GROMACS .gro file of C-alpha atoms in nm:
model
  470
    1UNK     CA    1  -1.333   0.799   0.857
    2UNK     CA    2  -0.904   0.744   0.885
    3UNK     CA    3  -0.658   0.709   1.166
    4UNK     CA    4  -0.501   1.044   1.191
    5UNK     CA    5  -0.867   1.224   1.218
    6UNK     CA    6  -0.951   1.338   1.593
    7UNK     CA    7  -1.308   1.168   1.514
    8UNK     CA    8  -1.113   0.854   1.523
    9UNK     CA    9  -0.932   0.863   1.799
   10UNK     CA   10  -1.126   1.070   2.036
   11UNK     CA   11  -1.457   0.886   1.926
   12UNK     CA   12  -1.508   0.569   1.724
   13UNK     CA   13  -1.161   0.439   1.873
   14UNK     CA   14  -1.273   0.501   2.267
   15UNK     CA   15  -1.589   0.334   2.240
   16UNK     CA   16  -1.517   0.113   1.999
   17UNK     CA   17  -1.239  -0.042   2.245
   18UNK     CA   18  -1.401  -0.032   2.530
   19UNK     CA   19  -1.714  -0.238   2.371
   20UNK     CA   20  -1.499  -0.468   2.254
   21UNK     CA   21  -1.265  -0.528   2.606
   22UNK     CA   22  -1.619  -0.523   2.758
   23UNK     CA   23  -1.784  -0.837   2.562
   24UNK     CA   24  -1.723  -1.181   2.641
   25UNK     CA   25  -1.385  -1.329   2.462
   26UNK     CA   26  -1.624  -1.550   2.286
   27UNK     CA   27  -1.837  -1.280   2.131
   28UNK     CA   28  -1.570  -1.062   2.002
   29UNK     CA   29  -1.533  -1.117   1.692
   30UNK     CA   30  -1.933  -1.005   1.694
   31UNK     CA   31  -1.837  -0.706   1.808
   32UNK     CA   32  -1.546  -0.643   1.620
   33UNK     CA   33  -1.724  -0.692   1.222
   34UNK     CA   34  -2.016  -0.454   1.386
   35UNK     CA   35  -1.759  -0.209   1.482
   36UNK     CA   36  -1.517  -0.272   1.132
   37UNK     CA   37  -1.846  -0.222   0.865
   38UNK     CA   38  -2.017   0.076   1.141
   39UNK     CA   39  -1.615   0.250   1.033
   40UNK     CA   40  -1.648   0.143   0.713
   41UNK     CA   41  -1.978   0.286   0.637
   42UNK     CA   42  -1.921   0.629   0.759
   43UNK     CA   43  -1.654   0.693   0.457
   44UNK     CA   44  -1.817   0.447   0.198
   45UNK     CA   45  -2.197   0.481   0.259
   46UNK     CA   46  -2.366   0.281   0.043
   47UNK     CA   47  -2.058   0.102  -0.102
   48UNK     CA   48  -2.062  -0.113   0.228
   49UNK     CA   49  -2.295  -0.354   0.049
   50UNK     CA   50  -2.092  -0.452  -0.155
   51UNK     CA   51  -1.829  -0.519   0.108
   52UNK     CA   52  -2.110  -0.757   0.259
   53UNK     CA   53  -2.168  -0.891  -0.066
   54UNK     CA   54  -1.878  -0.953  -0.114
   55UNK     CA   55  -1.887  -1.224   0.184
   56UNK     CA   56  -2.175  -1.369   0.137
   57UNK     CA   57  -2.095  -1.494  -0.253
   58UNK     CA   58  -1.693  -1.607  -0.156
   59UNK     CA   59  -1.820  -1.742   0.162
   60UNK     CA   60  -2.045  -1.967  -0.051
   61UNK     CA   61  -1.831  -2.027  -0.360
   62UNK     CA   62  -1.531  -2.159  -0.089
   63UNK     CA   63  -1.789  -2.392   0.025
   64UNK     CA   64  -1.928  -2.506  -0.333
   65UNK     CA   65  -1.584  -2.562  -0.432
   66UNK     CA   66  -1.446  -2.728  -0.143
   67UNK     CA   67  -1.798  -2.969  -0.140
   68UNK     CA   68  -1.658  -3.025  -0.488
   69UNK     CA   69  -1.311  -3.112  -0.514
   70UNK     CA   70  -1.279  -3.461  -0.428
   71UNK     CA   71  -1.543  -3.638  -0.683
   72UNK     CA   72  -1.614  -3.311  -0.908
   73UNK     CA   73  -1.317  -3.159  -0.984
   74UNK     CA   74  -1.411  -2.977  -1.315
   75UNK     CA   75  -1.717  -2.902  -1.185
   76UNK     CA   76  -1.501  -2.721  -0.845
   77UNK     CA   77  -1.270  -2.558  -1.138
   78UNK     CA   78  -1.572  -2.340  -1.293
   79UNK     CA   79  -1.689  -2.221  -0.991
   80UNK     CA   80  -1.302  -2.105  -0.868
   81UNK     CA   81  -1.325  -1.929  -1.212
   82UNK     CA   82  -1.663  -1.785  -1.168
   83UNK     CA   83  -1.526  -1.654  -0.805
   84UNK     CA   84  -1.204  -1.453  -0.965
   85UNK     CA   85  -1.442  -1.308  -1.252
   86UNK     CA   86  -1.751  -1.191  -0.954
   87UNK     CA   87  -1.423  -1.022  -0.771
   88UNK     CA   88  -1.203  -0.887  -1.049
   89UNK     CA   89  -1.505  -0.795  -1.212
   90UNK     CA   90  -1.602  -0.548  -0.938
   91UNK     CA   91  -1.263  -0.429  -0.891
   92UNK     CA   92  -1.287  -0.416  -1.310
   93UNK     CA   93  -1.577  -0.174  -1.335
   94UNK     CA   94  -1.474   0.065  -1.074
   95UNK     CA   95  -1.153   0.133  -1.118
   96UNK     CA   96  -1.068   0.080  -1.503
   97UNK     CA   97  -1.402   0.124  -1.671
   98UNK     CA   98  -1.292   0.516  -1.692
   99UNK     CA   99  -0.986   0.409  -1.823
  100UNK     CA  100  -1.071   0.201  -2.076
  101UNK     CA  101  -1.358   0.481  -2.207
  102UNK     CA  102  -1.078   0.688  -2.216
  103UNK     CA  103  -0.840   0.510  -2.375
  104UNK     CA  104  -1.095   0.396  -2.626
  105UNK     CA  105  -1.227   0.723  -2.703
  106UNK     CA  106  -0.845   0.811  -2.806
  107UNK     CA  107  -0.807   0.549  -3.018
  108UNK     CA  108  -1.130   0.607  -3.227
  109UNK     CA  109  -1.055   0.976  -3.227
  110UNK     CA  110  -0.693   0.856  -3.371
  111UNK     CA  111  -0.858   0.644  -3.674
  112UNK     CA  112  -1.128   0.962  -3.753
  113UNK     CA  113  -1.420   0.755  -3.624
  114UNK     CA  114  -1.695   1.026  -3.500
  115UNK     CA  115  -1.802   0.848  -3.147
  116UNK     CA  116  -1.756   0.870  -2.797
  117UNK     CA  117  -1.835   0.705  -2.531
  118UNK     CA  118  -1.951   0.851  -2.218
  119UNK     CA  119  -1.765   0.864  -1.933
  120UNK     CA  120  -1.922   0.634  -1.639
  121UNK     CA  121  -1.802   0.868  -1.392
  122UNK     CA  122  -1.771   0.579  -1.129
  123UNK     CA  123  -1.700   0.590  -0.812
  124UNK     CA  124  -1.395   0.340  -0.660
  125UNK     CA  125  -1.510   0.229  -0.329
  126UNK     CA  126  -1.268   0.293  -0.017
  127UNK     CA  127  -1.034  -0.021  -0.018
  128UNK     CA  128  -1.153  -0.180  -0.306
  129UNK     CA  129  -0.826  -0.331  -0.431
  130UNK     CA  130  -0.745  -0.443  -0.081
  131UNK     CA  131  -1.019  -0.672   0.027
  132UNK     CA  132  -1.047  -0.793  -0.298
  133UNK     CA  133  -0.652  -0.920  -0.341
  134UNK     CA  134  -0.757  -1.053   0.078
  135UNK     CA  135  -1.064  -1.255  -0.042
  136UNK     CA  136  -0.914  -1.365  -0.364
  137UNK     CA  137  -0.636  -1.508  -0.199
  138UNK     CA  138  -0.869  -1.675   0.019
  139UNK     CA  139  -1.095  -1.825  -0.240
  140UNK     CA  140  -0.730  -1.925  -0.407
  141UNK     CA  141  -0.612  -2.092  -0.136
  142UNK     CA  142  -0.952  -2.319  -0.050
  143UNK     CA  143  -0.853  -2.378  -0.419
  144UNK     CA  144  -0.537  -2.573  -0.394
  145UNK     CA  145  -0.653  -2.718  -0.081
  146UNK     CA  146  -0.426  -2.496   0.151
  147UNK     CA  147  -0.706  -2.417   0.366
  148UNK     CA  148  -1.053  -2.557   0.414
  149UNK     CA  149  -1.345  -2.342   0.386
  150UNK     CA  150  -1.427  -2.083   0.722
  151UNK     CA  151  -1.694  -2.265   0.894
  152UNK     CA  152  -1.921  -1.959   0.898
  153UNK     CA  153  -2.000  -1.587   0.775
  154UNK     CA  154  -1.848  -1.506   1.102
  155UNK     CA  155  -1.508  -1.666   1.087
  156UNK     CA  156  -1.495  -1.502   0.706
  157UNK     CA  157  -1.677  -1.138   0.813
  158UNK     CA  158  -1.319  -1.134   1.042
  159UNK     CA  159  -1.073  -1.181   0.817
  160UNK     CA  160  -1.205  -0.999   0.538
  161UNK     CA  161  -1.388  -0.663   0.749
  162UNK     CA  162  -1.128  -0.657   1.012
  163UNK     CA  163  -1.114  -0.258   1.051
  164UNK     CA  164  -0.767  -0.139   1.128
  165UNK     CA  165  -0.638  -0.385   0.732
  166UNK     CA  166  -0.932  -0.336   0.598
  167UNK     CA  167  -0.866  -0.063   0.354
  168UNK     CA  168  -0.521  -0.010   0.296
  169UNK     CA  169  -0.386  -0.310   0.437
  170UNK     CA  170  -0.152  -0.479   0.548
  171UNK     CA  171  -0.271  -0.774   0.282
  172UNK     CA  172  -0.345  -1.082   0.436
  173UNK     CA  173  -0.371  -1.499   0.423
  174UNK     CA  174  -0.663  -1.663   0.601
  175UNK     CA  175  -0.441  -1.916   0.674
  176UNK     CA  176  -0.246  -1.683   0.891
  177UNK     CA  177  -0.529  -1.525   1.043
  178UNK     CA  178  -0.771  -1.805   1.102
  179UNK     CA  179  -0.581  -1.923   1.439
  180UNK     CA  180  -0.609  -1.567   1.560
  181UNK     CA  181  -0.979  -1.553   1.478
  182UNK     CA  182  -1.087  -1.824   1.645
  183UNK     CA  183  -0.864  -1.822   1.973
  184UNK     CA  184  -0.691  -1.514   2.061
  185UNK     CA  185  -0.563  -1.305   2.420
  186UNK     CA  186  -0.572  -0.938   2.450
  187UNK     CA  187  -0.395  -0.833   2.750
  188UNK     CA  188  -0.181  -0.477   2.899
  189UNK     CA  189   0.096  -0.633   2.737
  190UNK     CA  190  -0.050  -0.605   2.391
  191UNK     CA  191  -0.265  -0.292   2.450
  192UNK     CA  192   0.061  -0.119   2.552
  193UNK     CA  193   0.263  -0.226   2.289
  194UNK     CA  194  -0.026  -0.202   1.992
  195UNK     CA  195  -0.025   0.146   2.173
  196UNK     CA  196   0.314   0.229   2.106
  197UNK     CA  197   0.324   0.094   1.760
  198UNK     CA  198   0.012   0.343   1.689
  199UNK     CA  199   0.160   0.644   1.805
  200UNK     CA  200   0.464   0.623   1.600
  201UNK     CA  201   0.284   0.514   1.265
  202UNK     CA  202   0.103   0.844   1.354
  203UNK     CA  203   0.359   1.048   1.414
  204UNK     CA  204   0.529   0.883   1.109
  205UNK     CA  205   0.191   1.029   0.893
  206UNK     CA  206   0.119   1.378   1.055
  207UNK     CA  207   0.494   1.497   1.163
  208UNK     CA  208   0.710   1.315   0.849
  209UNK     CA  209   0.460   1.256   0.583
  210UNK     CA  210   0.188   1.579   0.554
  211UNK     CA  211   0.490   1.832   0.583
  212UNK     CA  212   0.672   1.637   0.291
  213UNK     CA  213   0.326   1.668   0.128
  214UNK     CA  214   0.364   2.034   0.177
  215UNK     CA  215   0.650   2.069   0.040
  216UNK     CA  216   0.550   1.841  -0.277
  217UNK     CA  217   0.172   2.016  -0.329
  218UNK     CA  218   0.371   2.341  -0.337
  219UNK     CA  219   0.655   2.246  -0.593
  220UNK     CA  220   0.276   2.126  -0.832
  221UNK     CA  221   0.195   2.477  -0.728
  222UNK     CA  222   0.428   2.680  -0.896
  223UNK     CA  223   0.380   2.439  -1.201
  224UNK     CA  224   0.750   2.197  -1.333
  225UNK     CA  225   0.810   2.439  -1.634
  226UNK     CA  226   0.915   2.698  -1.362
  227UNK     CA  227   1.093   2.538  -1.121
  228UNK     CA  228   1.492   2.502  -1.094
  229UNK     CA  229   1.721   2.217  -1.139
  230UNK     CA  230   1.793   2.205  -0.736
  231UNK     CA  231   1.414   2.274  -0.654
  232UNK     CA  232   1.340   1.937  -0.831
  233UNK     CA  233   1.569   1.718  -0.717
  234UNK     CA  234   1.414   1.832  -0.360
  235UNK     CA  235   1.049   1.790  -0.445
  236UNK     CA  236   1.176   1.391  -0.603
  237UNK     CA  237   1.320   1.317  -0.260
  238UNK     CA  238   0.987   1.501  -0.109
  239UNK     CA  239   0.734   1.269  -0.240
  240UNK     CA  240   0.960   0.964  -0.201
  241UNK     CA  241   0.970   1.035   0.204
  242UNK     CA  242   0.587   1.140   0.194
  243UNK     CA  243   0.456   0.820   0.030
  244UNK     CA  244   0.693   0.619   0.223
  245UNK     CA  245   0.560   0.802   0.587
  246UNK     CA  246   0.288   0.801   0.437
  247UNK     CA  247   0.173   0.464   0.395
  248UNK     CA  248   0.453   0.314   0.648
  249UNK     CA  249   0.290   0.473   0.915
  250UNK     CA  250  -0.040   0.373   0.844
  251UNK     CA  251   0.106   0.005   0.860
  252UNK     CA  252   0.201   0.061   1.135
  253UNK     CA  253  -0.103   0.196   1.275
  254UNK     CA  254  -0.348  -0.051   1.173
  255UNK     CA  255  -0.048  -0.341   1.348
  256UNK     CA  256  -0.100  -0.147   1.665
  257UNK     CA  257  -0.500  -0.151   1.645
  258UNK     CA  258  -0.448  -0.494   1.549
  259UNK     CA  259  -0.247  -0.569   1.891
  260UNK     CA  260  -0.487  -0.412   2.022
  261UNK     CA  261  -0.745  -0.639   1.928
  262UNK     CA  262  -0.502  -0.965   1.998
  263UNK     CA  263  -0.416  -0.971   1.635
  264UNK     CA  264  -0.074  -1.011   1.513
  265UNK     CA  265  -0.023  -0.794   1.140
  266UNK     CA  266   0.223  -0.918   0.964
  267UNK     CA  267   0.493  -0.615   0.881
  268UNK     CA  268   0.443  -0.418   0.556
  269UNK     CA  269   0.758  -0.245   0.519
  270UNK     CA  270   1.167  -0.311   0.650
  271UNK     CA  271   1.322  -0.004   0.558
  272UNK     CA  272   1.319   0.009   0.231
  273UNK     CA  273   1.552   0.328   0.103
  274UNK     CA  274   1.873   0.116   0.231
  275UNK     CA  275   1.807  -0.116   0.013
  276UNK     CA  276   2.092  -0.229  -0.204
  277UNK     CA  277   1.881  -0.285  -0.550
  278UNK     CA  278   1.563  -0.233  -0.714
  279UNK     CA  279   1.519  -0.611  -0.611
  280UNK     CA  280   1.560  -0.542  -0.267
  281UNK     CA  281   1.380  -0.244  -0.220
  282UNK     CA  282   1.071  -0.476  -0.341
  283UNK     CA  283   1.172  -0.716  -0.106
  284UNK     CA  284   1.153  -0.431   0.135
  285UNK     CA  285   0.894  -0.228   0.030
  286UNK     CA  286   0.457  -0.295   0.049
  287UNK     CA  287   0.587  -0.653   0.171
  288UNK     CA  288   0.185  -0.854   0.156
  289UNK     CA  289   0.144  -0.716  -0.186
  290UNK     CA  290   0.457  -0.828  -0.295
  291UNK     CA  291   0.377  -1.176  -0.139
  292UNK     CA  292   0.062  -1.199  -0.311
  293UNK     CA  293   0.184  -1.134  -0.643
  294UNK     CA  294   0.456  -1.404  -0.603
  295UNK     CA  295   0.253  -1.659  -0.451
  296UNK     CA  296  -0.077  -1.590  -0.707
  297UNK     CA  297   0.084  -1.503  -1.005
  298UNK     CA  298   0.424  -1.519  -0.999
  299UNK     CA  299   0.482  -1.898  -0.916
  300UNK     CA  300   0.169  -1.997  -1.050
  301UNK     CA  301   0.311  -1.943  -1.418
  302UNK     CA  302   0.627  -2.077  -1.324
  303UNK     CA  303   0.828  -1.877  -1.110
  304UNK     CA  304   1.162  -1.888  -1.273
  305UNK     CA  305   1.177  -2.260  -1.308
  306UNK     CA  306   1.080  -2.314  -1.645
  307UNK     CA  307   1.401  -2.079  -1.846
  308UNK     CA  308   1.501  -1.740  -1.824
  309UNK     CA  309   1.238  -1.634  -2.105
  310UNK     CA  310   0.973  -1.772  -1.951
  311UNK     CA  311   1.138  -1.606  -1.554
  312UNK     CA  312   1.135  -1.283  -1.817
  313UNK     CA  313   0.735  -1.320  -1.907
  314UNK     CA  314   0.688  -1.440  -1.551
  315UNK     CA  315   0.824  -1.099  -1.406
  316UNK     CA  316   0.655  -0.925  -1.693
  317UNK     CA  317   0.322  -1.016  -1.601
  318UNK     CA  318   0.377  -0.950  -1.243
  319UNK     CA  319   0.509  -0.567  -1.296
  320UNK     CA  320   0.265  -0.492  -1.535
  321UNK     CA  321  -0.030  -0.642  -1.274
  322UNK     CA  322   0.162  -0.443  -1.002
  323UNK     CA  323   0.137  -0.061  -1.177
  324UNK     CA  324  -0.220  -0.141  -1.347
  325UNK     CA  325  -0.384  -0.247  -0.965
  326UNK     CA  326  -0.167   0.101  -0.800
  327UNK     CA  327  -0.399   0.273  -1.081
  328UNK     CA  328  -0.587   0.329  -1.385
  329UNK     CA  329  -0.359   0.573  -1.607
  330UNK     CA  330  -0.029   0.485  -1.814
  331UNK     CA  331   0.184   0.609  -1.532
  332UNK     CA  332   0.119   0.339  -1.348
  333UNK     CA  333   0.204   0.091  -1.597
  334UNK     CA  334   0.472   0.221  -1.722
  335UNK     CA  335   0.609   0.286  -1.338
  336UNK     CA  336   0.567  -0.090  -1.309
  337UNK     CA  337   0.738  -0.170  -1.625
  338UNK     CA  338   1.019   0.082  -1.503
  339UNK     CA  339   1.089  -0.123  -1.205
  340UNK     CA  340   1.065  -0.519  -1.455
  341UNK     CA  341   1.324  -0.316  -1.643
  342UNK     CA  342   1.553  -0.266  -1.371
  343UNK     CA  343   1.541  -0.558  -1.192
  344UNK     CA  344   1.588  -0.774  -1.548
  345UNK     CA  345   1.894  -0.587  -1.551
  346UNK     CA  346   2.008  -0.655  -1.227
  347UNK     CA  347   1.923  -1.049  -1.274
  348UNK     CA  348   2.130  -1.058  -1.553
  349UNK     CA  349   2.367  -0.793  -1.604
  350UNK     CA  350   2.498  -0.537  -1.344
  351UNK     CA  351   2.310  -0.726  -1.049
  352UNK     CA  352   2.660  -0.938  -0.943
  353UNK     CA  353   2.852  -0.604  -0.940
  354UNK     CA  354   2.620  -0.426  -0.720
  355UNK     CA  355   2.622  -0.681  -0.468
  356UNK     CA  356   3.018  -0.694  -0.437
  357UNK     CA  357   2.991  -0.282  -0.334
  358UNK     CA  358   2.939  -0.127  -0.045
  359UNK     CA  359   2.833   0.216  -0.119
  360UNK     CA  360   2.757   0.265  -0.479
  361UNK     CA  361   2.450   0.039  -0.471
  362UNK     CA  362   2.310   0.275  -0.207
  363UNK     CA  363   2.436   0.517  -0.400
  364UNK     CA  364   2.192   0.376  -0.669
  365UNK     CA  365   1.933   0.318  -0.496
  366UNK     CA  366   1.898   0.662  -0.327
  367UNK     CA  367   1.929   0.804  -0.710
  368UNK     CA  368   1.723   0.596  -0.872
  369UNK     CA  369   1.391   0.560  -0.667
  370UNK     CA  370   1.266   0.923  -0.617
  371UNK     CA  371   1.277   0.893  -0.978
  372UNK     CA  372   1.063   0.611  -1.033
  373UNK     CA  373   0.853   0.759  -0.760
  374UNK     CA  374   0.798   1.068  -1.027
  375UNK     CA  375   0.670   0.836  -1.270
  376UNK     CA  376   0.468   0.708  -1.006
  377UNK     CA  377   0.328   1.112  -0.916
  378UNK     CA  378   0.266   1.255  -1.204
  379UNK     CA  379   0.008   1.113  -1.414
  380UNK     CA  380  -0.034   1.385  -1.720
  381UNK     CA  381   0.264   1.249  -1.945
  382UNK     CA  382   0.321   1.583  -2.098
  383UNK     CA  383   0.388   1.724  -1.732
  384UNK     CA  384   0.606   1.385  -1.635
  385UNK     CA  385   0.875   1.431  -1.963
  386UNK     CA  386   0.847   1.807  -1.839
  387UNK     CA  387   0.950   1.744  -1.487
  388UNK     CA  388   1.246   1.492  -1.595
  389UNK     CA  389   1.340   1.803  -1.811
  390UNK     CA  390   1.385   2.037  -1.505
  391UNK     CA  391   1.590   1.691  -1.329
  392UNK     CA  392   1.795   1.693  -1.663
  393UNK     CA  393   1.816   2.020  -1.815
  394UNK     CA  394   2.035   1.844  -2.094
  395UNK     CA  395   1.734   1.679  -2.176
  396UNK     CA  396   1.556   1.925  -2.343
  397UNK     CA  397   1.711   2.233  -2.572
  398UNK     CA  398   1.475   2.501  -2.443
  399UNK     CA  399   1.619   2.742  -2.215
  400UNK     CA  400   1.443   2.762  -1.875
  401UNK     CA  401   1.353   3.018  -1.684
  402UNK     CA  402   1.380   2.958  -1.339
  403UNK     CA  403   1.401   3.103  -1.015
  404UNK     CA  404   1.707   2.947  -0.853
  405UNK     CA  405   1.657   3.044  -0.522
  406UNK     CA  406   1.355   2.842  -0.509
  407UNK     CA  407   1.570   2.568  -0.371
  408UNK     CA  408   1.658   2.762  -0.074
  409UNK     CA  409   1.312   2.885   0.056
  410UNK     CA  410   1.204   2.517   0.052
  411UNK     CA  411   1.527   2.423   0.239
  412UNK     CA  412   1.452   2.734   0.519
  413UNK     CA  413   1.098   2.614   0.545
  414UNK     CA  414   1.151   2.200   0.547
  415UNK     CA  415   1.543   2.165   0.716
  416UNK     CA  416   1.361   2.077   1.011
  417UNK     CA  417   1.127   1.800   0.843
  418UNK     CA  418   1.382   1.656   0.601
  419UNK     CA  419   1.672   1.595   0.869
  420UNK     CA  420   1.434   1.348   1.067
  421UNK     CA  421   1.304   1.178   0.734
  422UNK     CA  422   1.645   1.088   0.640
  423UNK     CA  423   1.750   0.967   0.959
  424UNK     CA  424   1.393   0.793   1.000
  425UNK     CA  425   1.435   0.593   0.682
  426UNK     CA  426   1.770   0.428   0.872
  427UNK     CA  427   1.788   0.146   1.070
  428UNK     CA  428   1.931   0.363   1.392
  429UNK     CA  429   1.625   0.558   1.518
  430UNK     CA  430   1.499   0.158   1.552
  431UNK     CA  431   1.824   0.014   1.668
  432UNK     CA  432   1.835   0.295   1.997
  433UNK     CA  433   1.474   0.252   2.052
  434UNK     CA  434   1.396  -0.157   2.061
  435UNK     CA  435   1.744  -0.094   2.300
  436UNK     CA  436   1.580   0.144   2.523
  437UNK     CA  437   1.200   0.065   2.508
  438UNK     CA  438   1.129   0.092   2.830
  439UNK     CA  439   1.271   0.381   2.970
  440UNK     CA  440   1.150   0.692   3.124
  441UNK     CA  441   1.279   0.884   2.813
  442UNK     CA  442   1.101   0.636   2.506
  443UNK     CA  443   0.762   0.680   2.787
  444UNK     CA  444   0.827   1.027   2.751
  445UNK     CA  445   0.915   1.050   2.399
  446UNK     CA  446   0.630   0.872   2.282
  447UNK     CA  447   0.394   1.145   2.460
  448UNK     CA  448   0.515   1.415   2.317
  449UNK     CA  449   0.479   1.251   1.960
  450UNK     CA  450   0.133   1.187   2.019
  451UNK     CA  451   0.080   1.567   2.197
  452UNK     CA  452   0.254   1.734   1.886
  453UNK     CA  453   0.056   1.489   1.612
  454UNK     CA  454  -0.276   1.541   1.804
  455UNK     CA  455  -0.185   1.947   1.736
  456UNK     CA  456  -0.071   1.877   1.367
  457UNK     CA  457  -0.400   1.679   1.304
  458UNK     CA  458  -0.604   1.997   1.408
  459UNK     CA  459  -0.353   2.306   1.199
  460UNK     CA  460  -0.293   2.090   0.900
  461UNK     CA  461  -0.539   2.110   0.597
  462UNK     CA  462  -0.359   1.844   0.407
  463UNK     CA  463  -0.413   1.496   0.584
  464UNK     CA  464  -0.504   1.230   0.343
  465UNK     CA  465  -0.375   0.875   0.293
  466UNK     CA  466  -0.217   0.791  -0.052
  467UNK     CA  467  -0.273   0.468  -0.072
  468UNK     CA  468  -0.654   0.544  -0.063
  469UNK     CA  469  -0.639   0.673  -0.400
  470UNK     CA  470  -0.507   0.341  -0.513
   0.00000   0.00000   0.00000
């Protein structure tokens, strides 16, 4: 079950909210956990047991670590290492086993060893990348004495299993959520604000992301080897808009539902396409993921405090892991390393020049980011190379026969969506919405967005959240 479905909007959410509001405040965490497990089990089946096992094991580990730190710090360290192996072990098994097997088989074939390791054909549990990072951040903070272990399964379960952010974030820390787990207020103002945020996120997903996904899918069906250069660039921008409004829309819906429940979840996006550098882009895109890597990998490795070469090493580690976190495929590794190179170039060579310009730095990002998304989107390296020869025809000496009118057909079909995508990537709509939020016009606009979103959900055939596969 996902947020942008009729079943969630008109079955699960109303029933759950009614039960949640009718529950006395002191018992609402119980209702929240039960509802969250029902929500997760609908889409994940028996993998719900893995989520519960994660809750039980990490609760026990955190108390062992907390109890041993003062008098037996070495034993506490052993429990902490065991916890990291346990949590990341499940993630590695489900997410990277097939990737490892494929590459081992390729290596054996390359050295002419007649052995083929059978594929595991494992199905990755929904949201495991997100809830693994969430629970490991809890264990790390307990070990570093930033927080005390949760007092009960109920407290830790509320933090880990809360369904608005369970399967695609935002990735929260126990320290920022603990006060809200213990005490929060639910009132009409929060419900109203949550509904507004949810509807805006729903509109971003169904009215912008999904149609852009249709344009990208059409291009993929045609085949990269027979598209014009203009259509290739249009496709790159289409995917850029799809992934942005898809994931930012989900995050808005998660934050909106959280508000309805009395929680303030952290912001996950801040208009990344208005950035003036790759560095700034990643401060604005998937903010909570960047925070996790900064706090748990970059800073523990030394950050930028130990000289240029160690800073280079630490940044390389962060981006190699960022790429692998997104997917078990070499294109994701390449995508992460491209950002590593870009950020290092900005930091050491041309970053100061970008900062002095007002137009060039935005042109740089508008041109650059769609190219990086193509590396992200196309997992087959041969197909990726083909796509880049369409983007840059001078990269290939082959004569390409393409329908040069393909881009005109696509623009005719999608210009009414492309223009809002460009507009809503800028600060203007948000500025005016905040200014006139309480006006009758904005209320009517929200109602129209909701109705159009419902209509889109009933007619669209392509409605998955892209980040569910990561």
